[in-house]
Amino acid sequence: MSHLVSVAELSDLIDREPRLRILDVRWRLGGPDGYPDYLEAHVPGAVYADLETELSRHGRPDEGRHPLPDTATVQDAARRWGLDDGDAVIVYDDHGGLAAARAWWLLRQGGVDVRVLDGGWPAWRATGLPVESGAVTPEPGTVTLTDIGGGSLTIDEVAVFPASGVLLDVRAPERYRGETEPYDPIAGHVPGAINLPTKAHLTEDGTVRSADEIRANLAAIGVTAETPVAAYCGSGITAAHTALMLAEAGIDAKIFHGSWSQWSNTPGRPVATGPQPG
């Protein structure tokens, strides 16, 4: 089954699925909070999920900019969103699914039936379907999540991962090469990592390319269904999007949630620069 849902499919689900829950995860790195945009207009019934406080936590610099929250934190947030065991959940944002994928990853790890709206908020608006304004405050839910940390790599595990699999750096090529670094103290990449920006899997309108196209992107750098693969980005958000893309292609991936923000803030970690190997 696909991990994505189309606008038409979501519209149909809203009409016929009483246990549907929709989460608005609008957020931009370095940009304004997405809550005012949510209040102005959102998919009917959607509850706002805060990426900074509910889908990540604040930690030390050597834990990264968006450390993985613990299971209890995400469970408390999910109950605030009105989730009960057995609910179907759709998540969306307004930026290619990058933030929504973080919610997808955490809830999926926790055992929730969750999918991402392909094309997100722009796709919904483009159809002229109804929208809603103001905050949606559901009755608290009672969902119980399983451990959300099972698919995550530690900094020590990621250091040796290239010896046995493919470690994907999914940031922009110039950040991978070490030519620029707008957020973290050191430019470059984890030694042995291969660059494949997650936006390579999106079309110009922000919808996801076909599974065959994603597999072709991956095959070009040596990733097949049998390849152990892990992903990192700047702070662990975009890496979840790559994990979503790989899942669409039938490939399971792990995530280094500390990502480059943790690596570059941890003394003694080696740094590679320049084009990727080979």
Coordinates of C-alpha atoms in Angstrom, one line a residue, residues 60-64 152-162 167 190-191 255-270:
R60 CA 22.4 20.5 23.5
P61 CA 24.2 21.5 20.3
D62 CA 25.9 18.1 20.2
E63 CA 22.4 16.5 20.0
G64 CA 21.5 18.4 16.8
S152 CA 17.2 5.6 14.3
L153 CA 20.9 5.5 14.2
T154 CA 23.3 6.9 16.8
I155 CA 26.2 9.1 15.8
D156 CA 28.6 6.1 16.4
E157 CA 26.4 3.8 14.3
V158 CA 26.3 6.3 11.4
A159 CA 30.1 6.7 11.5
V160 CA 30.6 3.0 10.5
F161 CA 27.5 2.6 8.4
P162 CA 29.2 3.3 5.0
L167 CA 24.7 6.4 3.8
V190 CA 30.1 12.5 6.9
P191 CA 33.0 10.5 5.3
I255 CA 17.6 7.8 9.9
F256 CA 20.4 9.5 11.6
H257 CA 18.2 12.1 13.4
G258 CA 21.1 14.1 14.8
S259 CA 22.3 14.5 11.2
W260 CA 24.9 17.1 10.2
S261 CA 23.9 19.5 13.0
Q262 CA 25.0 16.8 15.6
W263 CA 28.0 15.6 13.6
S264 CA 29.4 19.1 13.1
N265 CA 28.9 20.1 16.8
T266 CA 30.6 17.0 18.1
P267 CA 34.4 17.5 18.6
G268 CA 36.7 14.9 17.0
R269 CA 34.3 13.8 14.2
P270 CA 36.1 13.7 10.8

